[in-house]
Amino acid sequence: MGETADRAVERALGRRLWRMAGVAALAGVAWVGRDVPAQLGGRLTGARAERAIRSPRFRDGTFHNPSSTRTMVADPGRNLVKELIFGKQKRRPDGGVPLLRPSAAPVSDPARELNVVWYGHASALIEIEGHRVLVDPVWSDRCSPSALVGPRRIHEPPVRLDELPPVDAILISHDHYDHLDLATVRGLLAHQSAPFLVPLGVGAHLDRWGVPEERIVELDWSESHRVGGLTITATAAQHFSGRGLRRDGTLWSSWVVAGAHRKAFYTGDSGYFDGYAEIGAEHGPFDVTLMQIGAYDRAWPSIHMFPEEAVAAHLDLRGGLFLPVHWATFNLALHDWAEPVNRLWVEAKARDVRLAVPRPGERVVVDDPPAVDGWWQAIA
């Protein structure tokens, strides 16, 4: 009887321990995923939804590219999952990515100043005619709704978010996690007072995250907003949007930043399309273009450019200096880590395109850019 009673106690204790473990596991999952609902952002409602409906880009409840595009193209005989796990591509560098702290900006003529500081991936600061415009800032460790899973940074940000100088505008190209980040937005709310200029619908995410209405400026393609002496215009891109299971509930865009004398262009994410020539004809020429060159694949050719296409787009835009972005920081495709910039360097030389490839944190003076020195090859 004593042994039977002991076993009964053990079983009861075991059940209790399992229940406690289950509760702890659920609590752990809840804690890890506590920010996921907020990360997904907001939905189009009210006046924001009414404005979206009036856009030529909006029909049947979602935004559309002018031409039919597919985010994935069938590739018979290819297994992307197997390639992701067992592929031979070298998707991370061997050494640490060299980081620089931006040096003081040399300004001999503020009215004609034009510099770019690239912080990694698509995050950059455009210093133009005495103004500062921050582009697609992402300072988090992962570009994901979760802090534990998803693509992780290959290098740290070269400066802390609270070390950024005061900016005059913050531009967001679209709502994907590697371009719009909840923690970064909250940090910018604490340390900056600039307005957020975003494509239609993206304001719903910012609104949910506590950005005051007066700091949200939503634009359709070809619409402009004045910031000091700058005219900032949302322009076309060929891409898509979505932070959860729902696709294309917000618009995507490229951006034109124009002062009285200088002009810069930023692609956002986009496939190659004839819109670049139209933007170049209407808004160009540009002193500098910030061009997406990474995260491409033949499985999604219409939504991300290959490096050679980025050079063609730069020429369509009537660009001066080509500054590559959207590479080096997050592993988002199957190509080698250094492949985008290697292909770019070859194509730029073949087509006589002026090129600057800064290290993260390096300030590029557009009128006197550093020579391309192949710094990435030493760590690739």
Short mmCIF file of C-alpha atoms in Angstrom, two decimals:
data_model
loop_
_atom_site.label_atom_id
_atom_site.label_comp_id
_atom_site.label_asym_id
_atom_site.label_seq_id
_atom_site.Cartn_x
_atom_site.Cartn_y
_atom_site.Cartn_z
CA MET A 1 0.00 0.00 0.00
CA GLY A 2 2.84 2.35 0.86
CA GLU A 3 4.45 1.85 -2.56
CA THR A 4 1.12 2.39 -4.32
CA ALA A 5 0.55 5.60 -2.42
CA ASP A 6 4.06 6.80 -3.27
CA ARG A 7 3.45 6.17 -6.95
CA ALA A 8 0.15 8.04 -6.80
CA VAL A 9 1.93 11.00 -5.23
CA GLU A 10 4.65 10.84 -7.92
CA ARG A 11 2.05 10.75 -10.70
CA ALA A 12 0.16 13.68 -9.21
CA LEU A 13 3.40 15.61 -8.79
CA GLY A 14 4.40 14.75 -12.36
CA ARG A 15 1.08 15.99 -13.71
CA ARG A 16 1.45 19.19 -11.76
CA LEU A 17 5.00 19.71 -13.03
CA TRP A 18 3.85 19.14 -16.62
CA ARG A 19 1.03 21.65 -16.15
CA MET A 20 3.48 24.16 -14.70
CA ALA A 21 5.87 23.54 -17.59
CA GLY A 22 3.02 24.00 -20.06
CA VAL A 23 1.97 27.26 -18.43
CA ALA A 24 5.58 28.45 -18.41
CA ALA A 25 5.98 27.52 -22.08
CA LEU A 26 2.80 29.37 -23.01
CA ALA A 27 3.95 32.35 -20.98
CA GLY A 28 7.29 32.23 -22.75
CA VAL A 29 5.66 32.14 -26.16
CA ALA A 30 3.37 34.99 -25.16
CA TRP A 31 6.34 37.03 -23.91
CA VAL A 32 8.38 36.42 -27.06
CA GLY A 33 5.41 37.25 -29.28
CA ARG A 34 4.11 40.15 -27.24
CA ASP A 35 5.03 42.73 -29.88
CA VAL A 36 3.99 40.68 -32.90
CA PRO A 37 0.40 42.04 -33.10
CA ALA A 38 1.71 45.60 -32.93
CA GLN A 39 4.44 44.79 -35.47
CA LEU A 40 1.76 43.84 -38.00
CA GLY A 41 0.63 47.47 -37.94
CA GLY A 42 -2.74 48.99 -38.72
CA ARG A 43 -5.46 48.61 -41.32
CA LEU A 44 -6.99 51.09 -43.73
CA THR A 45 -10.09 52.62 -42.16
CA GLY A 46 -12.04 55.86 -42.22
CA ALA A 47 -10.63 58.81 -44.12
CA ARG A 48 -7.43 56.91 -44.87
CA ALA A 49 -9.41 54.16 -46.62
CA GLU A 50 -11.53 56.70 -48.51
CA ARG A 51 -8.38 58.38 -49.81
CA ALA A 52 -6.90 55.04 -50.90
CA ILE A 53 -10.04 54.21 -52.87
CA ARG A 54 -9.57 57.43 -54.88
CA SER A 55 -6.05 56.46 -55.93
CA PRO A 56 -5.56 55.27 -59.53
CA ARG A 57 -3.37 52.54 -58.01
CA PHE A 58 -6.21 51.08 -55.90
CA ARG A 59 -8.88 48.63 -57.03
CA ASP A 60 -10.66 45.58 -55.64
CA GLY A 61 -9.44 46.36 -52.16
CA THR A 62 -5.67 46.48 -52.83
CA PHE A 63 -2.97 48.55 -54.52
CA HIS A 64 -1.57 47.47 -57.90
CA ASN A 65 1.43 48.10 -60.14
CA PRO A 66 0.64 49.66 -63.53
CA SER A 67 1.74 46.42 -65.22
CA SER A 68 0.88 42.92 -64.07
CA THR A 69 3.65 41.50 -61.88
CA ARG A 70 4.17 38.29 -59.94
CA THR A 71 6.07 38.12 -56.68
CA MET A 72 7.17 34.54 -57.45
CA VAL A 73 7.81 32.93 -60.85
CA ALA A 74 7.70 29.17 -61.32
CA ASP A 75 11.13 27.65 -61.89
CA PRO A 76 10.70 23.96 -62.80
CA GLY A 77 13.21 21.62 -61.23
CA ARG A 78 14.31 24.12 -58.60
CA ASN A 79 13.62 23.65 -54.89
CA LEU A 80 14.05 27.01 -53.17
CA VAL A 81 13.69 25.57 -49.67
CA LYS A 82 16.37 22.95 -50.33
CA GLU A 83 18.60 25.60 -51.88
CA LEU A 84 18.10 27.85 -48.86
CA ILE A 85 19.16 25.08 -46.45
CA PHE A 86 21.76 23.19 -48.48
CA GLY A 87 22.80 25.70 -51.14
CA LYS A 88 26.50 26.38 -51.67
CA GLN A 89 26.13 30.15 -51.87
CA LYS A 90 28.27 32.10 -49.44
CA ARG A 91 25.62 34.30 -47.90
CA ARG A 92 27.71 35.84 -45.11
CA PRO A 93 31.18 37.41 -45.19
CA ASP A 94 34.15 35.71 -43.54
CA GLY A 95 35.19 38.84 -41.66
CA GLY A 96 33.46 41.69 -39.91
CA VAL A 97 31.99 44.42 -42.09
CA PRO A 98 34.11 47.57 -41.51
CA LEU A 99 32.08 50.37 -39.94
CA LEU A 100 32.85 54.07 -39.89
CA ARG A 101 31.48 56.94 -37.86
CA PRO A 102 30.48 59.76 -40.21
CA SER A 103 33.08 62.49 -40.23
CA ALA A 104 32.04 66.11 -40.08
CA ALA A 105 30.38 67.23 -43.29
CA PRO A 106 32.57 69.63 -45.28
CA VAL A 107 30.25 72.47 -46.25
CA SER A 108 31.87 75.24 -48.27
CA ASP A 109 28.61 76.25 -49.97
CA PRO A 110 25.51 75.20 -47.95
CA ALA A 111 23.22 76.12 -50.83
CA ARG A 112 24.82 73.41 -52.97
CA GLU A 113 25.62 70.81 -50.31
CA LEU A 114 24.86 67.19 -51.20
CA ASN A 115 26.19 64.26 -49.17
CA VAL A 116 24.93 60.76 -48.42
CA VAL A 117 25.65 58.65 -45.33
CA TRP A 118 24.80 54.98 -45.84
CA TYR A 119 24.09 53.17 -42.57
CA GLY A 120 23.58 49.73 -44.09
CA HIS A 121 20.86 47.95 -46.09
CA ALA A 122 18.49 50.69 -47.32
CA SER A 123 18.98 53.10 -44.40
CA ALA A 124 20.66 56.35 -45.43
CA LEU A 125 20.87 60.04 -44.64
CA ILE A 126 20.69 62.54 -47.48
CA GLU A 127 22.25 65.90 -46.58
CA ILE A 128 21.02 68.37 -49.16
CA GLU A 129 21.21 72.17 -49.16
CA GLY A 130 21.31 72.42 -45.39
CA HIS A 131 18.57 69.84 -44.79
CA ARG A 132 18.75 66.22 -43.65
CA VAL A 133 16.43 63.51 -44.97
CA LEU A 134 16.50 60.06 -43.34
CA VAL A 135 15.54 57.17 -45.64
CA ASP A 136 14.04 53.79 -44.60
CA PRO A 137 15.67 53.68 -41.15
CA VAL A 138 15.95 50.18 -39.63
CA TRP A 139 18.09 49.87 -36.51
CA SER A 140 16.71 46.61 -35.06
CA ASP A 141 18.71 43.39 -34.86
CA ARG A 142 16.20 41.52 -37.04
CA CYS A 143 13.91 42.58 -39.87
CA SER A 144 11.02 40.47 -38.63
CA PRO A 145 7.87 40.70 -36.49
CA SER A 146 9.72 38.54 -33.94
CA ALA A 147 12.81 39.36 -31.91
CA LEU A 148 13.91 35.70 -32.01
CA VAL A 149 13.40 34.57 -35.60
CA GLY A 150 13.90 36.14 -38.99
CA PRO A 151 16.86 37.65 -40.86
CA ARG A 152 19.47 38.98 -38.44
CA ARG A 153 21.90 41.83 -39.03
CA ILE A 154 25.29 40.92 -40.45
CA HIS A 155 26.78 44.10 -38.99
CA GLU A 156 25.79 46.53 -36.27
CA PRO A 157 24.50 50.01 -37.14
CA PRO A 158 27.54 52.30 -37.40
CA VAL A 159 25.91 54.81 -35.02
CA ARG A 160 23.20 54.50 -32.39
CA LEU A 161 19.77 55.80 -33.27
CA ASP A 162 20.02 58.49 -30.59
CA GLU A 163 23.30 59.67 -32.13
CA LEU A 164 21.67 60.73 -35.39
CA PRO A 165 21.68 64.47 -35.99
CA PRO A 166 18.31 66.27 -36.10
CA VAL A 167 16.58 65.44 -39.38
CA ASP A 168 14.00 67.39 -41.36
CA ALA A 169 12.08 64.46 -42.87
CA ILE A 170 11.88 60.68 -42.56
CA LEU A 171 10.99 58.81 -45.77
CA ILE A 172 9.55 55.31 -45.87
CA SER A 173 9.37 53.52 -49.23
CA HIS A 174 7.00 50.69 -48.20
CA ASP A 175 5.92 48.62 -45.23
CA HIS A 176 8.15 45.52 -45.44
CA TYR A 177 10.06 44.77 -42.23
CA ASP A 178 13.47 45.63 -43.68
CA HIS A 179 12.23 49.14 -44.52
CA LEU A 180 9.72 49.94 -41.76
CA ASP A 181 10.59 48.87 -38.22
CA LEU A 182 8.48 49.37 -35.10
CA ALA A 183 11.35 49.75 -32.62
CA THR A 184 13.13 52.24 -34.88
CA VAL A 185 9.97 54.31 -35.32
CA ARG A 186 9.53 54.41 -31.54
CA GLY A 187 13.16 55.50 -31.16
CA LEU A 188 12.69 58.24 -33.72
CA LEU A 189 9.59 59.43 -31.88
CA ALA A 190 11.71 59.83 -28.77
CA HIS A 191 14.70 61.53 -30.39
CA GLN A 192 13.41 63.33 -33.50
CA SER A 193 10.58 65.74 -34.33
CA ALA A 194 10.57 65.39 -38.13
CA PRO A 195 7.50 64.32 -40.13
CA PHE A 196 7.22 60.83 -41.63
CA LEU A 197 6.57 60.94 -45.39
CA VAL A 198 5.04 57.64 -46.48
CA PRO A 199 3.09 56.10 -49.37
CA LEU A 200 -0.69 55.85 -49.09
CA GLY A 201 -1.90 53.58 -46.30
CA VAL A 202 1.43 53.27 -44.47
CA GLY A 203 0.19 55.95 -42.09
CA ALA A 204 -2.13 53.31 -40.59
CA HIS A 205 0.92 51.50 -39.19
CA LEU A 206 2.42 54.70 -37.81
CA ASP A 207 -0.90 55.71 -36.31
CA ARG A 208 -1.14 52.40 -34.44
CA TRP A 209 2.41 52.86 -33.17
CA GLY A 210 1.64 56.24 -31.64
CA VAL A 211 3.01 58.65 -34.24
CA PRO A 212 1.00 61.89 -33.94
CA GLU A 213 -1.28 62.65 -36.87
CA GLU A 214 0.51 65.94 -37.58
CA ARG A 215 3.76 64.02 -38.16
CA ILE A 216 2.29 61.68 -40.81
CA VAL A 217 2.25 62.79 -44.45
CA GLU A 218 0.80 60.21 -46.87
CA LEU A 219 1.41 60.63 -50.58
CA ASP A 220 0.27 58.94 -53.76
CA TRP A 221 2.62 58.72 -56.72
CA SER A 222 3.38 62.14 -58.24
CA GLU A 223 2.26 63.95 -55.08
CA SER A 224 4.74 66.26 -53.36
CA HIS A 225 5.29 67.80 -49.95
CA ARG A 226 7.44 70.77 -49.04
CA VAL A 227 9.91 70.48 -46.18
CA GLY A 228 11.82 73.70 -45.68
CA GLY A 229 13.46 74.44 -49.03
CA LEU A 230 12.97 70.89 -50.31
CA THR A 231 10.28 69.39 -52.51
CA ILE A 232 9.88 65.69 -51.75
CA THR A 233 7.87 63.67 -54.27
CA ALA A 234 6.58 60.11 -54.12
CA THR A 235 7.25 58.40 -57.44
CA ALA A 236 6.49 55.05 -59.01
CA ALA A 237 8.06 51.71 -58.09
CA GLN A 238 7.29 48.13 -59.13
CA HIS A 239 6.96 46.14 -55.94
CA PHE A 240 4.36 45.02 -53.38
CA SER A 241 3.56 45.45 -49.68
CA GLY A 242 2.38 43.57 -46.61
CA ARG A 243 3.38 42.85 -43.02
CA GLY A 244 1.11 39.86 -42.35
CA LEU A 245 -0.87 37.47 -44.49
CA ARG A 246 -2.63 40.29 -46.34
CA ARG A 247 -0.81 41.67 -49.38
CA ASP A 248 -0.86 45.12 -50.98
CA GLY A 249 -3.03 46.90 -48.45
CA THR A 250 -0.61 49.85 -48.56
CA LEU A 251 1.21 51.53 -51.43
CA TRP A 252 4.96 51.39 -52.23
CA SER A 253 7.03 54.14 -53.81
CA SER A 254 10.37 55.56 -54.81
CA TRP A 255 11.31 59.10 -53.76
CA VAL A 256 12.63 62.29 -55.33
CA VAL A 257 14.33 64.76 -52.98
CA ALA A 258 14.83 68.10 -54.73
CA GLY A 259 16.30 71.34 -53.49
CA ALA A 260 16.79 74.57 -55.38
CA HIS A 261 20.00 73.29 -56.97
CA ARG A 262 20.51 69.60 -56.11
CA LYS A 263 18.45 66.44 -56.60
CA ALA A 264 18.60 62.91 -55.21
CA PHE A 265 16.58 59.80 -56.08
CA TYR A 266 15.92 56.69 -54.01
CA THR A 267 14.46 53.54 -55.58
CA GLY A 268 12.94 51.86 -52.55
CA ASP A 269 12.43 48.25 -53.62
CA SER A 270 11.51 47.70 -57.25
CA GLY A 271 11.92 45.61 -60.31
CA TYR A 272 13.17 47.21 -63.48
CA PHE A 273 10.39 48.93 -65.43
CA ASP A 274 9.81 51.74 -67.91
CA GLY A 275 8.77 54.08 -65.11
CA TYR A 276 12.42 54.97 -64.49
CA ALA A 277 12.70 56.68 -67.86
CA GLU A 278 9.48 58.58 -67.13
CA ILE A 279 10.77 59.69 -63.72
CA GLY A 280 14.06 60.76 -65.28
CA ALA A 281 12.27 62.78 -67.93
CA GLU A 282 9.97 64.52 -65.42
CA HIS A 283 12.25 64.99 -62.41
CA GLY A 284 15.83 64.41 -63.57
CA PRO A 285 18.67 64.74 -64.00
CA PHE A 286 19.76 63.59 -60.54
CA ASP A 287 23.07 64.38 -58.88
CA VAL A 288 22.94 61.04 -57.05
CA THR A 289 20.76 57.94 -57.12
CA LEU A 290 20.44 55.50 -54.22
CA MET A 291 19.76 52.24 -56.04
CA GLN A 292 18.62 48.85 -54.75
CA ILE A 293 21.08 46.17 -55.91
CA GLY A 294 20.61 43.18 -53.58
CA ALA A 295 18.09 40.46 -52.63
CA TYR A 296 17.38 39.52 -56.25
CA ASP A 297 16.66 36.13 -57.74
CA ARG A 298 15.30 34.75 -60.98
CA ALA A 299 12.34 33.48 -58.93
CA TRP A 300 11.18 37.09 -58.33
CA PRO A 301 12.60 39.11 -61.26
CA SER A 302 9.81 41.69 -61.49
CA ILE A 303 10.00 43.03 -57.91
CA HIS A 304 13.76 43.38 -57.25
CA MET A 305 16.39 44.54 -59.71
CA PHE A 306 19.51 42.64 -60.67
CA PRO A 307 22.63 44.84 -60.42
CA GLU A 308 22.84 45.25 -64.20
CA GLU A 309 19.22 46.40 -64.26
CA ALA A 310 19.96 48.90 -61.50
CA VAL A 311 22.66 50.44 -63.72
CA ALA A 312 20.20 50.61 -66.61
CA ALA A 313 17.64 52.27 -64.32
CA HIS A 314 20.26 54.79 -63.15
CA LEU A 315 20.92 55.74 -66.77
CA ASP A 316 17.17 55.95 -67.46
CA LEU A 317 16.89 58.31 -64.50
CA ARG A 318 19.69 60.49 -65.90
CA GLY A 319 21.67 59.90 -62.74
CA GLY A 320 25.09 61.28 -61.89
CA LEU A 321 26.69 59.33 -59.03
CA PHE A 322 25.41 55.78 -58.40
CA LEU A 323 25.33 54.79 -54.71
CA PRO A 324 24.22 51.18 -54.08
CA VAL A 325 21.90 50.27 -51.19
CA HIS A 326 19.93 47.19 -50.10
CA TRP A 327 22.92 44.91 -49.70
CA ALA A 328 25.50 43.84 -47.05
CA THR A 329 23.31 44.05 -43.92
CA PHE A 330 20.54 41.42 -44.07
CA ASN A 331 20.65 38.05 -45.82
CA LEU A 332 17.39 38.15 -47.81
CA ALA A 333 18.17 36.07 -50.92
CA LEU A 334 20.17 33.09 -52.14
CA HIS A 335 23.06 34.87 -53.86
CA ASP A 336 26.54 35.28 -52.37
CA TRP A 337 26.92 38.14 -49.91
CA ALA A 338 29.31 40.09 -52.18
CA GLU A 339 27.78 39.13 -55.53
CA PRO A 340 25.57 42.23 -55.92
CA VAL A 341 28.39 44.74 -55.54
CA ASN A 342 30.84 42.66 -57.61
CA ARG A 343 28.36 42.53 -60.51
CA LEU A 344 27.60 46.21 -60.06
CA TRP A 345 31.27 47.21 -60.24
CA VAL A 346 31.74 45.31 -63.50
CA GLU A 347 28.63 46.80 -65.08
CA ALA A 348 29.37 50.35 -63.92
CA LYS A 349 32.82 50.22 -65.51
CA ALA A 350 31.40 48.74 -68.71
CA ARG A 351 28.81 51.53 -69.01
CA ASP A 352 31.01 54.37 -67.70
CA VAL A 353 28.83 55.07 -64.67
CA ARG A 354 30.27 57.03 -61.74
CA LEU A 355 30.13 54.78 -58.70
CA ALA A 356 30.69 55.10 -54.96
CA VAL A 357 30.60 52.05 -52.66
CA PRO A 358 30.88 53.38 -49.11
CA ARG A 359 31.44 51.38 -45.97
CA PRO A 360 28.49 51.57 -43.55
CA GLY A 361 28.70 54.92 -41.80
CA GLU A 362 30.91 56.55 -44.43
CA ARG A 363 29.82 59.99 -45.65
CA VAL A 364 29.98 60.35 -49.43
CA VAL A 365 30.42 63.90 -50.73
CA VAL A 366 28.61 63.61 -54.03
CA ASP A 367 30.84 66.12 -55.81
CA ASP A 368 34.00 64.40 -54.54
CA PRO A 369 33.18 60.73 -53.90
CA PRO A 370 35.78 58.24 -52.64
CA ALA A 371 37.34 55.95 -55.23
CA VAL A 372 35.94 52.43 -55.30
CA ASP A 373 38.55 50.33 -53.51
CA GLY A 374 36.90 46.90 -53.29
CA TRP A 375 36.88 46.95 -49.48
CA TRP A 376 34.28 44.15 -49.34
CA GLN A 377 36.53 41.71 -51.19
CA ALA A 378 38.91 41.43 -48.23
CA ILE A 379 36.14 39.97 -46.05
CA ALA A 380 34.02 38.12 -48.62
#
